[in-house]
Amino acid sequence: MAETTIEPTLASLSERLRILHRQTRETPLFNPVFQLSLDISRKLEGGELSIEALAGLVDELETQSLGARAARLRQLIEPQDAVQRLSALSVANDDFEMYRAMWERPHMHAVFTAHPTFLLSPHRSEAVAEAVLSGGEPRLREAPEEPEITLRYEHDRAMAALANAQDARDRMVSGVLREARRAFPDRWSELQPLPFRFATWVGYDMDGRTDIKWYTSIAFRLAEKAQRLGRYADRLTEIDAAHDFVATLRAASDRAETSAAEFAGDLSDPEALSAAANRLTRDGPDKLLSLTPLIEQLESDAAAGDAERAIALRTLVAAMRADGLGMGWIHFRVNAKQLHNAIRTRLGDAADIDLSSRGAIAALRELLANVEPQSANFASLAVESSTATRQFLAMAQILKHIDADAPIRMLVAECEQPSTVLAALYFARLFGIADKVDVSPLFETETALEHGGRFLDLLLAEPDYRAYARTRGRVAIQTGFSDAGRFVGQIPASLAIERLQGRLAEAMDANGLSDITALIFDTHGEGMGRGAHPSSFEDRIEWALSPWAQRRFARAGIALEPEASFQGGDGYLLFATPDMALATLTQIVAHSPAHTDSDVPTDPFYRRTDLSLDFYRAIKDHQREHLESRTYSRAITAFGLGLLNETGSRRSRRQSDLNADREMSLRQIRAIPHNAILQQLGYPVNIIAGVGSAAETNIEEVGALLSESPRGRQIMRLVRASNALASIKTVAAFGELFNSAYWASRPYRGTEPHLAQACEALAEYLIKDDRNGVFRRLASRLRVDALKLHRLFDLVPDDDPHPERESVRRAIGVLQAVRLALLQHMFLKVVSVPAFSRANDISRTDVLEMVFTLRIDEALAQLRRAFPTSFPRKDDFRLDEPGEYPRGEGEGYAAIRKNYIDPIEQAYALCLRISTAIANEFGAHG
């Protein structure tokens, strides 16, 4: 066997991979990624390369990936131009009313959610942020202990991001006021800037969670109140330390902080709850429920002061108007099924009625007509067993005892029937909060998107709903790009959501609601597979709320309130510092729907529906075939979850046993892990797959349409960006891990005699394993579709070329190859572990399968149980009688730990670090 010269460095391995890629010209089936992994594996198993040396390589690869992530983020938000961008955006013309329209309505509601994307630890996030701002490379300092990702941790991170966003908004408001004073000296004091609202659902989202108690939500809202009041007091102190309201704000903050601490404890005991509730509800001079009196006085003070003081006070007032008595507004979230269960208890004889029927609508109309508001207290919350009802009670108590002004959103997941919204409206009326709660149905499933237009027609035709919407001054909906992209593909999802948004404009116009606003909450992540277009901030905003949809509202005379999510740690990274937050906010203002031109000619994509609609349907059908395919499902679930780090306090999947793993449904894996697994396997199927096949039958015309259409080019920019990081060879390489013939052949002709026994054991075990065939079939199908895609690429200009993409792809290839070598190391070690007795119904074969499915923590626990190194020893006892037996006790088990069990643990830890690096190259977790 010829000697392969490689060093454990990115440069050496990248060069080796480049050379190996040449061989694909001679041997099309040759896999350079897997071959590089074999090169590394031979060095590792032969003792020429140690785990410690690979750890040093992973250090280098991780730092490089953080640099790639910083560069991507720097390109997106352009922080170096933020101040100049703000100055340009805030320039006033001669029309005060036009300037007021620009700045008194939010360009966006930014929602900070608790989605499980907390991949980067705080010190890594800080290193990326510093690099984004400096333009240099990330510098990792001494790492503290990795924090446990709990709900409290997620909330703390959300609050830090919100604080930075608030500081950036203050800079923006101050600049706008200063410009208004210059341009409109007689009217500038009339201006009430409100460029952004901020919100969060961290601690209030009950969909799929049982670990959030109702008093946990109360505690979080109180803590947010305490923090915001403290920040208001700090700012007022900077302006006028002697102002009377400084003491008022501090006292109210202290009171909220005390109650927050009480509600953060265990209030399951009636006495404890009674004491905490009574202290919270008790009246007193430090009980502040509305900022209105303070705002009025501060505005009066501003009118009487000099210009700089007036600007500072009005900036503070603008923040108070935007945030109220919290760090932002809050979103509660429940599942439609929870609401259905709650409303059935109110329907009497009609409790079993089909809630999608006309009869259910009639029954709910009667309920709404006869509902009598009921008062409630904290005991009502304590004894309520229905999750949905408890949410409305919690909102009522927050509005009554924490913040009487700020409205609350009620997001309803998996909402597919108008009756669900009417049920929510019933509970809002029952507890007297309908004038303060915005019920927002979430459209994310294929059924909801397909029938969403009809849903909106029916809902907005209901007199009770129309009256409610008028009271609130808005119709609120939510669209979900993550699950929609998982079920129908990201491109069909975006087009279906766009169509739904257009139908909302039609329904509002048809039902006489064009004089109120449309609040559209587009929930997307930072990954391409979950709705974040990577090419530019303009594309990012327009992907979620397209110019076509924006114009539908503009032409109907309906004001838009766009809202978008910044999800978990990935989303918070855009607000990692006040300067980054300013860059992000100015980018949003520069490309917000406020600039919509309703007179722009129709995009050919929407005019040539004979082509575009067929293109959409063909991609969706292709994606559905993948989703329903046993091959695709098995490939994703075979071991994919084991490639992922823990990134949130919510589980990625339901618990299952080893047998259930083989038949696991994709619906058992949430959208974020699903996307993350696709990244780790090397091919974002739900973005790329089907695009080439969809154009095949009419490729010349489709190519011309996509070239001429702004929307079409935007779609192709997303596909190209995703494809630039994709590798079908990598998908195939994972299958080779389970190829019995590979393991049988590896030590053939005596090349690695020391591995002969282990390789033979693996070969024999994997003869009947299905994973090699699964990955080969998937790779073949992806390859056929990719051939058609590349023919389409030839017909559509590349709007966003990146010459460096090949080096990025090669870096990802090196990461994958190193991980494949580590996985081979783990497989070889586990089959070499001596036989042990079955215990707790777990056999040696079960442990092997745990490793092959990357349930490594479980496997290690079983191996340590079988081979303990900590147990009573002879010298623990003080005995007079001598005895020789046993000799050398425990030495064998210690050797097994050292030679087999510990190396598996070390290799897996490096695998997870590589997963982090790959996610960084893709720009997000999932």
Coordinates of N, CA and C in Angstrom, one line a residue, residues 9 15 100 158 216 262 298 319 341 344-345 379 381 482 549 601 641-642 675-676 684 761 771 787 853 909:
T9 N -3.5 19.1 9.6 CA -3.8 20.6 9.4 C -4.8 20.8 8.3
E15 N -5.5 20.1 0.6 CA -4.7 19.8 -0.6 C -4.9 18.3 -1.0
R100 N -43.3 61.8 9.2 CA -44.1 61.2 10.3 C -44.5 59.8 9.9
A158 N -32.1 36.1 25.8 CA -33.1 36.9 25.1 C -33.1 38.3 25.7
T216 N -44.2 30.2 36.4 CA -42.9 30.5 35.7 C -43.1 31.7 34.8
E262 N -40.2 35.6 44.1 CA -41.2 34.8 44.8 C -41.9 33.8 43.8
L298 N -43.2 63.6 31.3 CA -41.9 63.7 30.6 C -42.0 64.5 29.3
A319 N -39.2 55.0 23.9 CA -38.9 53.7 24.4 C -40.0 53.2 25.3
N341 N -59.7 21.1 23.2 CA -60.1 20.4 24.4 C -60.8 21.4 25.4
R344 N -64.5 22.4 24.2 CA -65.5 21.4 24.3 C -66.2 21.3 25.6
T345 N -65.5 21.7 26.7 CA -66.1 21.6 28.0 C -67.2 22.7 28.1
A379 N -55.7 32.1 42.5 CA -56.3 30.8 42.9 C -56.9 30.1 41.7
L381 N -56.0 30.4 38.7 CA -54.9 29.8 37.9 C -54.4 28.5 38.5
S482 N -40.4 27.1 9.1 CA -39.6 25.9 9.5 C -40.4 24.6 9.1
A549 N -46.5 40.4 -2.4 CA -47.5 40.4 -1.2 C -47.6 41.8 -0.7
P601 N -44.5 47.5 -12.2 CA -45.1 46.5 -13.1 C -45.0 45.1 -12.5
L641 N -29.7 12.3 14.6 CA -29.8 13.1 15.8 C -28.6 13.0 16.6
G642 N -27.8 11.9 16.5 CA -26.6 11.8 17.2 C -25.5 12.7 16.7
N675 N -33.6 20.1 9.8 CA -32.7 20.9 9.0 C -31.3 20.7 9.4
A676 N -31.0 20.7 10.7 CA -29.6 20.5 11.1 C -29.0 19.2 10.7
P684 N -28.7 20.0 1.7 CA -29.9 20.5 2.2 C -31.1 20.1 1.2
A761 N -15.6 -8.6 12.4 CA -16.8 -8.5 13.2 C -17.8 -7.5 12.7
R771 N -28.6 0.4 6.1 CA -28.3 1.8 6.0 C -27.4 2.1 4.7
L787 N -28.2 16.7 -11.7 CA -27.8 16.9 -13.1 C -28.7 17.8 -13.8
T853 N -26.1 4.0 16.0 CA -27.1 5.1 15.8 C -26.7 6.4 16.6
A909 N -16.8 13.3 21.3 CA -16.8 14.7 21.7 C -16.2 15.5 20.5

